[in-house]
Amino acid sequence: MSAGLPEGQEKLRREFNAWQARGRGESMARHHLPLTERALERMGIATGDRVLDLGCGAGWATRLIAGRVGPRGIAVGVDISDAMIREAQEHPDAPRNARFLCAPAEHIPWEGGFFTHVLSVESFYYYADQSAVLRELERLLAPGGRIFLLMCLFRGNPNAQSWVDKLAVPVHLRSAEEYRELLREAGWRDIAVEVFTPPTDDPAPDEHAWACLAMATRP
Ligand SMILES: C[S@@+](CC[C@H](N)C(=O)[O-])C[C@H]1O[C@@H](n2cnc3c(N)ncnc32)[C@H](O)[C@@H]1O
């Protein structure tokens, strides 16, 4: 699906294909899993749920979710990087109720009103037009469906600016309050934004120890 992407999205695809080639698809799980587990607690996923993992990378969280929704549910991982999606599809433990799709977050080829939950781990700040992605998620969610956007790169993480300076692609650097406002302006309901910080006894916290989890119900 790489042909015909707008230049900004094509740049993201190339960059994350390069991350995959360097083995970062699976290794990101090490940094992102502890916070993802906290997001999963908030999601309250049940058997039979239909969950989208947006910007799924190599698919480790999609597989985790597939286990939780059981054979009557489904977990769908979507990513703009075809190399990440190939790695996810070829994983030896890919469950039967997990599907992986290469697509930009702005246009996901899936029927509307399908998903009960959307999780997005460390991906939302890469989307050039975040409002367009919110509209696409509104289309994809069933009534009452909720989004859970987990981001370590936010204005509130003391490492954020140096992290932005190192990245080869543009990102949004918003505060937790700005994410709340973005969701409010887009008409999302029951908005909650939680900020995670490192334990006070950690002398040298990793840059992934801070995170912002924005949660909301479909308009
Ligand atoms: C930092 S990685 C996180 C991957 C995975 N969620 C994890 O925690 O391991 C960000 C992911 O977002 C994907 N991504 C970035 N922009 C995207 C877009 N516009 N549409 C879909 N995926 C995108 C990248 O390809 C990449 O796999």
JSON list of N, CA, C and O in Angstrom, two decimals, residues 149-203:
[
{"chain": "A", "resi": 149, "resn": "LEU", "atom": "N", "xyz": [-5.42, 6.94, 24.17]},
{"chain": "A", "resi": 149, "resn": "LEU", "atom": "CA", "xyz": [-4.22, 7.40, 23.46]},
{"chain": "A", "resi": 149, "resn": "LEU", "atom": "C", "xyz": [-3.09, 7.55, 24.48]},
{"chain": "A", "resi": 149, "resn": "LEU", "atom": "O", "xyz": [-3.14, 8.44, 25.35]},
{"chain": "A", "resi": 150, "resn": "LEU", "atom": "N", "xyz": [-2.12, 6.68, 24.38]},
{"chain": "A", "resi": 150, "resn": "LEU", "atom": "CA", "xyz": [-1.01, 6.67, 25.35]},
{"chain": "A", "resi": 150, "resn": "LEU", "atom": "C", "xyz": [0.23, 7.28, 24.69]},
{"chain": "A", "resi": 150, "resn": "LEU", "atom": "O", "xyz": [0.66, 6.81, 23.63]},
{"chain": "A", "resi": 151, "resn": "MET", "atom": "N", "xyz": [0.78, 8.32, 25.32]},
{"chain": "A", "resi": 151, "resn": "MET", "atom": "CA", "xyz": [1.91, 9.02, 24.71]},
{"chain": "A", "resi": 151, "resn": "MET", "atom": "C", "xyz": [2.96, 9.41, 25.76]},
{"chain": "A", "resi": 151, "resn": "MET", "atom": "O", "xyz": [2.64, 10.13, 26.71]},
{"chain": "A", "resi": 152, "resn": "CYS", "atom": "N", "xyz": [4.18, 8.94, 25.55]},
{"chain": "A", "resi": 152, "resn": "CYS", "atom": "CA", "xyz": [5.27, 9.39, 26.43]},
{"chain": "A", "resi": 152, "resn": "CYS", "atom": "C", "xyz": [5.82, 10.72, 25.95]},
{"chain": "A", "resi": 152, "resn": "CYS", "atom": "O", "xyz": [6.40, 11.47, 26.74]},
{"chain": "A", "resi": 153, "resn": "LEU", "atom": "N", "xyz": [5.69, 10.98, 24.65]},
{"chain": "A", "resi": 153, "resn": "LEU", "atom": "CA", "xyz": [6.18, 12.25, 24.11]},
{"chain": "A", "resi": 153, "resn": "LEU", "atom": "C", "xyz": [5.06, 13.29, 24.23]},
{"chain": "A", "resi": 153, "resn": "LEU", "atom": "O", "xyz": [4.17, 13.37, 23.37]},
{"chain": "A", "resi": 154, "resn": "PHE", "atom": "N", "xyz": [5.11, 14.05, 25.32]},
{"chain": "A", "resi": 154, "resn": "PHE", "atom": "CA", "xyz": [4.12, 15.11, 25.55]},
{"chain": "A", "resi": 154, "resn": "PHE", "atom": "C", "xyz": [4.83, 16.19, 26.37]},
{"chain": "A", "resi": 154, "resn": "PHE", "atom": "O", "xyz": [5.87, 15.94, 26.98]},
{"chain": "A", "resi": 155, "resn": "ARG", "atom": "N", "xyz": [4.26, 17.41, 26.34]},
{"chain": "A", "resi": 155, "resn": "ARG", "atom": "CA", "xyz": [4.88, 18.52, 27.08]},
{"chain": "A", "resi": 155, "resn": "ARG", "atom": "C", "xyz": [4.57, 18.31, 28.55]},
{"chain": "A", "resi": 155, "resn": "ARG", "atom": "O", "xyz": [3.50, 18.59, 29.00]},
{"chain": "A", "resi": 156, "resn": "GLY", "atom": "N", "xyz": [5.46, 17.81, 29.30]},
{"chain": "A", "resi": 156, "resn": "GLY", "atom": "CA", "xyz": [5.20, 17.37, 30.67]},
{"chain": "A", "resi": 156, "resn": "GLY", "atom": "C", "xyz": [6.24, 16.29, 30.98]},
{"chain": "A", "resi": 156, "resn": "GLY", "atom": "O", "xyz": [6.56, 16.02, 32.13]},
{"chain": "A", "resi": 157, "resn": "ASN", "atom": "N", "xyz": [6.77, 15.70, 29.92]},
{"chain": "A", "resi": 157, "resn": "ASN", "atom": "CA", "xyz": [7.91, 14.81, 30.05]},
{"chain": "A", "resi": 157, "resn": "ASN", "atom": "C", "xyz": [9.15, 15.70, 29.94]},
{"chain": "A", "resi": 157, "resn": "ASN", "atom": "O", "xyz": [9.36, 16.35, 28.90]},
{"chain": "A", "resi": 158, "resn": "PRO", "atom": "N", "xyz": [9.99, 15.76, 30.97]},
{"chain": "A", "resi": 158, "resn": "PRO", "atom": "CA", "xyz": [11.15, 16.67, 30.92]},
{"chain": "A", "resi": 158, "resn": "PRO", "atom": "C", "xyz": [12.13, 16.35, 29.79]},
{"chain": "A", "resi": 158, "resn": "PRO", "atom": "O", "xyz": [12.95, 17.19, 29.42]},
{"chain": "A", "resi": 159, "resn": "ASN", "atom": "N", "xyz": [12.05, 15.14, 29.23]},
{"chain": "A", "resi": 159, "resn": "ASN", "atom": "CA", "xyz": [12.95, 14.76, 28.13]},
{"chain": "A", "resi": 159, "resn": "ASN", "atom": "C", "xyz": [12.38, 15.10, 26.76]},
{"chain": "A", "resi": 159, "resn": "ASN", "atom": "O", "xyz": [13.01, 14.82, 25.73]},
{"chain": "A", "resi": 160, "resn": "ALA", "atom": "N", "xyz": [11.16, 15.65, 26.73]},
{"chain": "A", "resi": 160, "resn": "ALA", "atom": "CA", "xyz": [10.42, 15.73, 25.47]},
{"chain": "A", "resi": 160, "resn": "ALA", "atom": "C", "xyz": [11.17, 16.51, 24.39]},
{"chain": "A", "resi": 160, "resn": "ALA", "atom": "O", "xyz": [11.30, 16.04, 23.26]},
{"chain": "A", "resi": 161, "resn": "GLN", "atom": "N", "xyz": [11.69, 17.72, 24.73]},
{"chain": "A", "resi": 161, "resn": "GLN", "atom": "CA", "xyz": [12.29, 18.54, 23.67]},
{"chain": "A", "resi": 161, "resn": "GLN", "atom": "C", "xyz": [13.54, 17.88, 23.08]},
{"chain": "A", "resi": 161, "resn": "GLN", "atom": "O", "xyz": [13.72, 17.85, 21.86]},
{"chain": "A", "resi": 162, "resn": "SER", "atom": "N", "xyz": [14.38, 17.29, 23.93]},
{"chain": "A", "resi": 162, "resn": "SER", "atom": "CA", "xyz": [15.59, 16.66, 23.37]},
{"chain": "A", "resi": 162, "resn": "SER", "atom": "C", "xyz": [15.21, 15.44, 22.53]},
{"chain": "A", "resi": 162, "resn": "SER", "atom": "O", "xyz": [15.86, 15.12, 21.54]},
{"chain": "A", "resi": 163, "resn": "TRP", "atom": "N", "xyz": [14.14, 14.78, 22.90]},
{"chain": "A", "resi": 163, "resn": "TRP", "atom": "CA", "xyz": [13.62, 13.64, 22.14]},
{"chain": "A", "resi": 163, "resn": "TRP", "atom": "C", "xyz": [13.16, 14.13, 20.75]},
{"chain": "A", "resi": 163, "resn": "TRP", "atom": "O", "xyz": [13.52, 13.55, 19.73]},
{"chain": "A", "resi": 164, "resn": "VAL", "atom": "N", "xyz": [12.40, 15.22, 20.73]},
{"chain": "A", "resi": 164, "resn": "VAL", "atom": "CA", "xyz": [11.91, 15.78, 19.47]},
{"chain": "A", "resi": 164, "resn": "VAL", "atom": "C", "xyz": [13.09, 16.13, 18.57]},
{"chain": "A", "resi": 164, "resn": "VAL", "atom": "O", "xyz": [13.09, 15.85, 17.37]},
{"chain": "A", "resi": 165, "resn": "ASP", "atom": "N", "xyz": [14.13, 16.73, 19.17]},
{"chain": "A", "resi": 165, "resn": "ASP", "atom": "CA", "xyz": [15.29, 17.15, 18.39]},
{"chain": "A", "resi": 165, "resn": "ASP", "atom": "C", "xyz": [16.00, 15.96, 17.73]},
{"chain": "A", "resi": 165, "resn": "ASP", "atom": "O", "xyz": [16.62, 16.11, 16.68]},
{"chain": "A", "resi": 166, "resn": "LYS", "atom": "N", "xyz": [15.89, 14.78, 18.36]},
{"chain": "A", "resi": 166, "resn": "LYS", "atom": "CA", "xyz": [16.59, 13.60, 17.80]},
{"chain": "A", "resi": 166, "resn": "LYS", "atom": "C", "xyz": [15.78, 12.90, 16.72]},
{"chain": "A", "resi": 166, "resn": "LYS", "atom": "O", "xyz": [16.32, 12.14, 15.92]},
{"chain": "A", "resi": 167, "resn": "LEU", "atom": "N", "xyz": [14.46, 13.11, 16.70]},
{"chain": "A", "resi": 167, "resn": "LEU", "atom": "CA", "xyz": [13.62, 12.37, 15.76]},
{"chain": "A", "resi": 167, "resn": "LEU", "atom": "C", "xyz": [13.80, 12.87, 14.32]},
{"chain": "A", "resi": 167, "resn": "LEU", "atom": "O", "xyz": [14.00, 14.06, 14.11]},
{"chain": "A", "resi": 168, "resn": "ALA", "atom": "N", "xyz": [13.70, 11.95, 13.37]},
{"chain": "A", "resi": 168, "resn": "ALA", "atom": "CA", "xyz": [13.90, 12.31, 11.96]},
{"chain": "A", "resi": 168, "resn": "ALA", "atom": "C", "xyz": [12.59, 12.72, 11.29]},
{"chain": "A", "resi": 168, "resn": "ALA", "atom": "O", "xyz": [12.59, 13.06, 10.11]},
{"chain": "A", "resi": 169, "resn": "VAL", "atom": "N", "xyz": [11.49, 12.66, 12.02]},
{"chain": "A", "resi": 169, "resn": "VAL", "atom": "CA", "xyz": [10.18, 13.04, 11.44]},
{"chain": "A", "resi": 169, "resn": "VAL", "atom": "C", "xyz": [9.51, 14.05, 12.37]},
{"chain": "A", "resi": 169, "resn": "VAL", "atom": "O", "xyz": [9.76, 14.05, 13.58]},
{"chain": "A", "resi": 170, "resn": "PRO", "atom": "N", "xyz": [8.63, 14.90, 11.82]},
{"chain": "A", "resi": 170, "resn": "PRO", "atom": "CA", "xyz": [7.96, 15.90, 12.67]},
{"chain": "A", "resi": 170, "resn": "PRO", "atom": "C", "xyz": [6.94, 15.25, 13.59]},
{"chain": "A", "resi": 170, "resn": "PRO", "atom": "O", "xyz": [6.34, 14.22, 13.24]},
{"chain": "A", "resi": 171, "resn": "VAL", "atom": "N", "xyz": [6.76, 15.84, 14.78]},
{"chain": "A", "resi": 171, "resn": "VAL", "atom": "CA", "xyz": [5.77, 15.34, 15.74]},
{"chain": "A", "resi": 171, "resn": "VAL", "atom": "C", "xyz": [5.04, 16.53, 16.36]},
{"chain": "A", "resi": 171, "resn": "VAL", "atom": "O", "xyz": [5.51, 17.66, 16.30]},
{"chain": "A", "resi": 172, "resn": "HIS", "atom": "N", "xyz": [3.89, 16.26, 16.97]},
{"chain": "A", "resi": 172, "resn": "HIS", "atom": "CA", "xyz": [3.22, 17.25, 17.79]},
{"chain": "A", "resi": 172, "resn": "HIS", "atom": "C", "xyz": [3.77, 17.13, 19.20]},
{"chain": "A", "resi": 172, "resn": "HIS", "atom": "O", "xyz": [3.96, 16.02, 19.70]},
{"chain": "A", "resi": 173, "resn": "LEU", "atom": "N", "xyz": [3.99, 18.27, 19.83]},
{"chain": "A", "resi": 173, "resn": "LEU", "atom": "CA", "xyz": [4.39, 18.24, 21.24]},
{"chain": "A", "resi": 173, "resn": "LEU", "atom": "C", "xyz": [3.35, 19.04, 22.02]},
{"chain": "A", "resi": 173, "resn": "LEU", "atom": "O", "xyz": [3.43, 20.26, 22.14]},
{"chain": "A", "resi": 174, "resn": "ARG", "atom": "N", "xyz": [2.33, 18.34, 22.51]},
{"chain": "A", "resi": 174, "resn": "ARG", "atom": "CA", "xyz": [1.22, 18.99, 23.22]},
{"chain": "A", "resi": 174, "resn": "ARG", "atom": "C", "xyz": [1.28, 18.61, 24.69]},
{"chain": "A", "resi": 174, "resn": "ARG", "atom": "O", "xyz": [1.82, 17.56, 25.05]},
{"chain": "A", "resi": 175, "resn": "SER", "atom": "N", "xyz": [0.65, 19.42, 25.51]},
{"chain": "A", "resi": 175, "resn": "SER", "atom": "CA", "xyz": [0.52, 19.09, 26.93]},
{"chain": "A", "resi": 175, "resn": "SER", "atom": "C", "xyz": [-0.72, 18.21, 27.12]},
{"chain": "A", "resi": 175, "resn": "SER", "atom": "O", "xyz": [-1.58, 18.12, 26.23]},
{"chain": "A", "resi": 176, "resn": "ALA", "atom": "N", "xyz": [-0.82, 17.63, 28.32]},
{"chain": "A", "resi": 176, "resn": "ALA", "atom": "CA", "xyz": [-2.00, 16.82, 28.64]},
{"chain": "A", "resi": 176, "resn": "ALA", "atom": "C", "xyz": [-3.26, 17.67, 28.50]},
{"chain": "A", "resi": 176, "resn": "ALA", "atom": "O", "xyz": [-4.28, 17.22, 27.96]},
{"chain": "A", "resi": 177, "resn": "GLU", "atom": "N", "xyz": [-3.18, 18.93, 28.96]},
{"chain": "A", "resi": 177, "resn": "GLU", "atom": "CA", "xyz": [-4.35, 19.80, 28.88]},
{"chain": "A", "resi": 177, "resn": "GLU", "atom": "C", "xyz": [-4.72, 20.12, 27.43]},
{"chain": "A", "resi": 177, "resn": "GLU", "atom": "O", "xyz": [-5.89, 20.25, 27.09]},
{"chain": "A", "resi": 178, "resn": "GLU", "atom": "N", "xyz": [-3.69, 20.25, 26.58]},
{"chain": "A", "resi": 178, "resn": "GLU", "atom": "CA", "xyz": [-3.97, 20.51, 25.16]},
{"chain": "A", "resi": 178, "resn": "GLU", "atom": "C", "xyz": [-4.64, 19.30, 24.51]},
{"chain": "A", "resi": 178, "resn": "GLU", "atom": "O", "xyz": [-5.49, 19.45, 23.63]},
{"chain": "A", "resi": 179, "resn": "TYR", "atom": "N", "xyz": [-4.27, 18.11, 24.93]},
{"chain": "A", "resi": 179, "resn": "TYR", "atom": "CA", "xyz": [-4.96, 16.91, 24.40]},
{"chain": "A", "resi": 179, "resn": "TYR", "atom": "C", "xyz": [-6.42, 16.90, 24.86]},
{"chain": "A", "resi": 179, "resn": "TYR", "atom": "O", "xyz": [-7.32, 16.58, 24.08]},
{"chain": "A", "resi": 180, "resn": "ARG", "atom": "N", "xyz": [-6.63, 17.28, 26.12]},
{"chain": "A", "resi": 180, "resn": "ARG", "atom": "CA", "xyz": [-8.02, 17.35, 26.61]},
{"chain": "A", "resi": 180, "resn": "ARG", "atom": "C", "xyz": [-8.84, 18.32, 25.74]},
{"chain": "A", "resi": 180, "resn": "ARG", "atom": "O", "xyz": [-9.96, 18.02, 25.33]},
{"chain": "A", "resi": 181, "resn": "GLU", "atom": "N", "xyz": [-8.23, 19.46, 25.43]},
{"chain": "A", "resi": 181, "resn": "GLU", "atom": "CA", "xyz": [-8.91, 20.49, 24.64]},
{"chain": "A", "resi": 181, "resn": "GLU", "atom": "C", "xyz": [-9.18, 20.01, 23.20]},
{"chain": "A", "resi": 181, "resn": "GLU", "atom": "O", "xyz": [-10.27, 20.25, 22.65]},
{"chain": "A", "resi": 182, "resn": "LEU", "atom": "N", "xyz": [-8.20, 19.32, 22.63]},
{"chain": "A", "resi": 182, "resn": "LEU", "atom": "CA", "xyz": [-8.36, 18.78, 21.27]},
{"chain": "A", "resi": 182, "resn": "LEU", "atom": "C", "xyz": [-9.58, 17.85, 21.20]},
{"chain": "A", "resi": 182, "resn": "LEU", "atom": "O", "xyz": [-10.40, 17.92, 20.29]},
{"chain": "A", "resi": 183, "resn": "LEU", "atom": "N", "xyz": [-9.69, 16.99, 22.21]},
{"chain": "A", "resi": 183, "resn": "LEU", "atom": "CA", "xyz": [-10.82, 16.03, 22.25]},
{"chain": "A", "resi": 183, "resn": "LEU", "atom": "C", "xyz": [-12.13, 16.77, 22.48]},
{"chain": "A", "resi": 183, "resn": "LEU", "atom": "O", "xyz": [-13.16, 16.44, 21.87]},
{"chain": "A", "resi": 184, "resn": "ARG", "atom": "N", "xyz": [-12.09, 17.77, 23.37]},
{"chain": "A", "resi": 184, "resn": "ARG", "atom": "CA", "xyz": [-13.31, 18.51, 23.68]},
{"chain": "A", "resi": 184, "resn": "ARG", "atom": "C", "xyz": [-13.81, 19.24, 22.43]},
{"chain": "A", "resi": 184, "resn": "ARG", "atom": "O", "xyz": [-14.98, 19.17, 22.08]},
{"chain": "A", "resi": 185, "resn": "GLU", "atom": "N", "xyz": [-12.88, 19.90, 21.74]},
{"chain": "A", "resi": 185, "resn": "GLU", "atom": "CA", "xyz": [-13.27, 20.65, 20.52]},
{"chain": "A", "resi": 185, "resn": "GLU", "atom": "C", "xyz": [-13.83, 19.72, 19.45]},
{"chain": "A", "resi": 185, "resn": "GLU", "atom": "O", "xyz": [-14.68, 20.11, 18.67]},
{"chain": "A", "resi": 186, "resn": "ALA", "atom": "N", "xyz": [-13.34, 18.48, 19.43]},
{"chain": "A", "resi": 186, "resn": "ALA", "atom": "CA", "xyz": [-13.82, 17.52, 18.42]},
{"chain": "A", "resi": 186, "resn": "ALA", "atom": "C", "xyz": [-15.13, 16.86, 18.87]},
{"chain": "A", "resi": 186, "resn": "ALA", "atom": "O", "xyz": [-15.65, 16.00, 18.15]},
{"chain": "A", "resi": 187, "resn": "GLY", "atom": "N", "xyz": [-15.62, 17.23, 20.04]},
{"chain": "A", "resi": 187, "resn": "GLY", "atom": "CA", "xyz": [-16.93, 16.75, 20.47]},
{"chain": "A", "resi": 187, "resn": "GLY", "atom": "C", "xyz": [-16.92, 15.42, 21.21]},
{"chain": "A", "resi": 187, "resn": "GLY", "atom": "O", "xyz": [-17.99, 14.83, 21.44]},
{"chain": "A", "resi": 188, "resn": "TRP", "atom": "N", "xyz": [-15.73, 14.93, 21.59]},
{"chain": "A", "resi": 188, "resn": "TRP", "atom": "CA", "xyz": [-15.67, 13.65, 22.32]},
{"chain": "A", "resi": 188, "resn": "TRP", "atom": "C", "xyz": [-16.21, 13.85, 23.73]},
{"chain": "A", "resi": 188, "resn": "TRP", "atom": "O", "xyz": [-16.18, 14.96, 24.27]},
{"chain": "A", "resi": 189, "resn": "ARG", "atom": "N", "xyz": [-16.73, 12.77, 24.34]},
{"chain": "A", "resi": 189, "resn": "ARG", "atom": "CA", "xyz": [-17.41, 12.87, 25.64]},
{"chain": "A", "resi": 189, "resn": "ARG", "atom": "C", "xyz": [-16.60, 12.11, 26.71]},
{"chain": "A", "resi": 189, "resn": "ARG", "atom": "O", "xyz": [-15.71, 11.34, 26.39]},
{"chain": "A", "resi": 190, "resn": "ASP", "atom": "N", "xyz": [-16.99, 12.32, 27.96]},
{"chain": "A", "resi": 190, "resn": "ASP", "atom": "CA", "xyz": [-16.37, 11.60, 29.10]},
{"chain": "A", "resi": 190, "resn": "ASP", "atom": "C", "xyz": [-14.84, 11.60, 28.99]},
{"chain": "A", "resi": 190, "resn": "ASP", "atom": "O", "xyz": [-14.20, 10.56, 29.10]},
{"chain": "A", "resi": 191, "resn": "ILE", "atom": "N", "xyz": [-14.29, 12.79, 28.76]},
{"chain": "A", "resi": 191, "resn": "ILE", "atom": "CA", "xyz": [-12.84, 12.89, 28.55]},
{"chain": "A", "resi": 191, "resn": "ILE", "atom": "C", "xyz": [-12.11, 12.80, 29.88]},
{"chain": "A", "resi": 191, "resn": "ILE", "atom": "O", "xyz": [-12.51, 13.44, 30.87]},
{"chain": "A", "resi": 192, "resn": "ALA", "atom": "N", "xyz": [-11.07, 11.99, 29.92]},
{"chain": "A", "resi": 192, "resn": "ALA", "atom": "CA", "xyz": [-10.21, 11.93, 31.11]},
{"chain": "A", "resi": 192, "resn": "ALA", "atom": "C", "xyz": [-8.78, 11.89, 30.61]},
{"chain": "A", "resi": 192, "resn": "ALA", "atom": "O", "xyz": [-8.48, 11.19, 29.62]},
{"chain": "A", "resi": 193, "resn": "VAL", "atom": "N", "xyz": [-7.91, 12.67, 31.23]},
{"chain": "A", "resi": 193, "resn": "VAL", "atom": "CA", "xyz": [-6.50, 12.65, 30.84]},
{"chain": "A", "resi": 193, "resn": "VAL", "atom": "C", "xyz": [-5.68, 12.38, 32.10]},
{"chain": "A", "resi": 193, "resn": "VAL", "atom": "O", "xyz": [-5.78, 13.11, 33.08]},
{"chain": "A", "resi": 194, "resn": "GLU", "atom": "N", "xyz": [-4.92, 11.31, 32.04]},
{"chain": "A", "resi": 194, "resn": "GLU", "atom": "CA", "xyz": [-4.14, 10.91, 33.20]},
{"chain": "A", "resi": 194, "resn": "GLU", "atom": "C", "xyz": [-2.65, 11.09, 32.87]},
{"chain": "A", "resi": 194, "resn": "GLU", "atom": "O", "xyz": [-2.24, 10.78, 31.75]},
{"chain": "A", "resi": 195, "resn": "VAL", "atom": "N", "xyz": [-1.89, 11.59, 33.82]},
{"chain": "A", "resi": 195, "resn": "VAL", "atom": "CA", "xyz": [-0.45, 11.73, 33.61]},
{"chain": "A", "resi": 195, "resn": "VAL", "atom": "C", "xyz": [0.27, 10.76, 34.54]},
{"chain": "A", "resi": 195, "resn": "VAL", "atom": "O", "xyz": [0.01, 10.74, 35.75]},
{"chain": "A", "resi": 196, "resn": "PHE", "atom": "N", "xyz": [1.13, 9.93, 33.98]},
{"chain": "A", "resi": 196, "resn": "PHE", "atom": "CA", "xyz": [1.94, 9.01, 34.77]},
{"chain": "A", "resi": 196, "resn": "PHE", "atom": "C", "xyz": [3.33, 9.62, 34.95]},
{"chain": "A", "resi": 196, "resn": "PHE", "atom": "O", "xyz": [3.89, 10.18, 34.00]},
{"chain": "A", "resi": 197, "resn": "THR", "atom": "N", "xyz": [3.89, 9.48, 36.15]},
{"chain": "A", "resi": 197, "resn": "THR", "atom": "CA", "xyz": [5.24, 10.00, 36.42]},
{"chain": "A", "resi": 197, "resn": "THR", "atom": "C", "xyz": [6.07, 8.87, 37.05]},
{"chain": "A", "resi": 197, "resn": "THR", "atom": "O", "xyz": [5.50, 7.92, 37.59]},
{"chain": "A", "resi": 198, "resn": "PRO", "atom": "N", "xyz": [7.40, 8.97, 36.99]},
{"chain": "A", "resi": 198, "resn": "PRO", "atom": "CA", "xyz": [8.22, 7.89, 37.54]},
{"chain": "A", "resi": 198, "resn": "PRO", "atom": "C", "xyz": [8.12, 7.83, 39.06]},
{"chain": "A", "resi": 198, "resn": "PRO", "atom": "O", "xyz": [7.79, 8.84, 39.70]},
{"chain": "A", "resi": 199, "resn": "PRO", "atom": "N", "xyz": [8.42, 6.68, 39.66]},
{"chain": "A", "resi": 199, "resn": "PRO", "atom": "CA", "xyz": [8.42, 6.59, 41.12]},
{"chain": "A", "resi": 199, "resn": "PRO", "atom": "C", "xyz": [9.43, 7.57, 41.70]},
{"chain": "A", "resi": 199, "resn": "PRO", "atom": "O", "xyz": [10.49, 7.80, 41.11]},
{"chain": "A", "resi": 200, "resn": "THR", "atom": "N", "xyz": [9.10, 8.20, 42.83]},
{"chain": "A", "resi": 200, "resn": "THR", "atom": "CA", "xyz": [9.98, 9.24, 43.38]},
{"chain": "A", "resi": 200, "resn": "THR", "atom": "C", "xyz": [11.34, 8.69, 43.82]},
{"chain": "A", "resi": 200, "resn": "THR", "atom": "O", "xyz": [12.31, 9.43, 43.92]},
{"chain": "A", "resi": 201, "resn": "ASP", "atom": "N", "xyz": [11.43, 7.38, 44.06]},
{"chain": "A", "resi": 201, "resn": "ASP", "atom": "CA", "xyz": [12.71, 6.81, 44.50]},
{"chain": "A", "resi": 201, "resn": "ASP", "atom": "C", "xyz": [13.57, 6.32, 43.32]},
{"chain": "A", "resi": 201, "resn": "ASP", "atom": "O", "xyz": [14.60, 5.69, 43.51]},
{"chain": "A", "resi": 202, "resn": "ASP", "atom": "N", "xyz": [13.15, 6.64, 42.08]},
{"chain": "A", "resi": 202, "resn": "ASP", "atom": "CA", "xyz": [13.96, 6.26, 40.91]},
{"chain": "A", "resi": 202, "resn": "ASP", "atom": "C", "xyz": [14.94, 7.40, 40.63]},
{"chain": "A", "resi": 202, "resn": "ASP", "atom": "O", "xyz": [14.53, 8.48, 40.20]},
{"chain": "A", "resi": 203, "resn": "PRO", "atom": "N", "xyz": [16.28, 7.20, 40.84]},
{"chain": "A", "resi": 203, "resn": "PRO", "atom": "CA", "xyz": [17.24, 8.29, 40.69]},
{"chain": "A", "resi": 203, "resn": "PRO", "atom": "C", "xyz": [17.46, 8.69, 39.23]},
{"chain": "A", "resi": 203, "resn": "PRO", "atom": "O", "xyz": [17.83, 9.83, 38.95]}
]
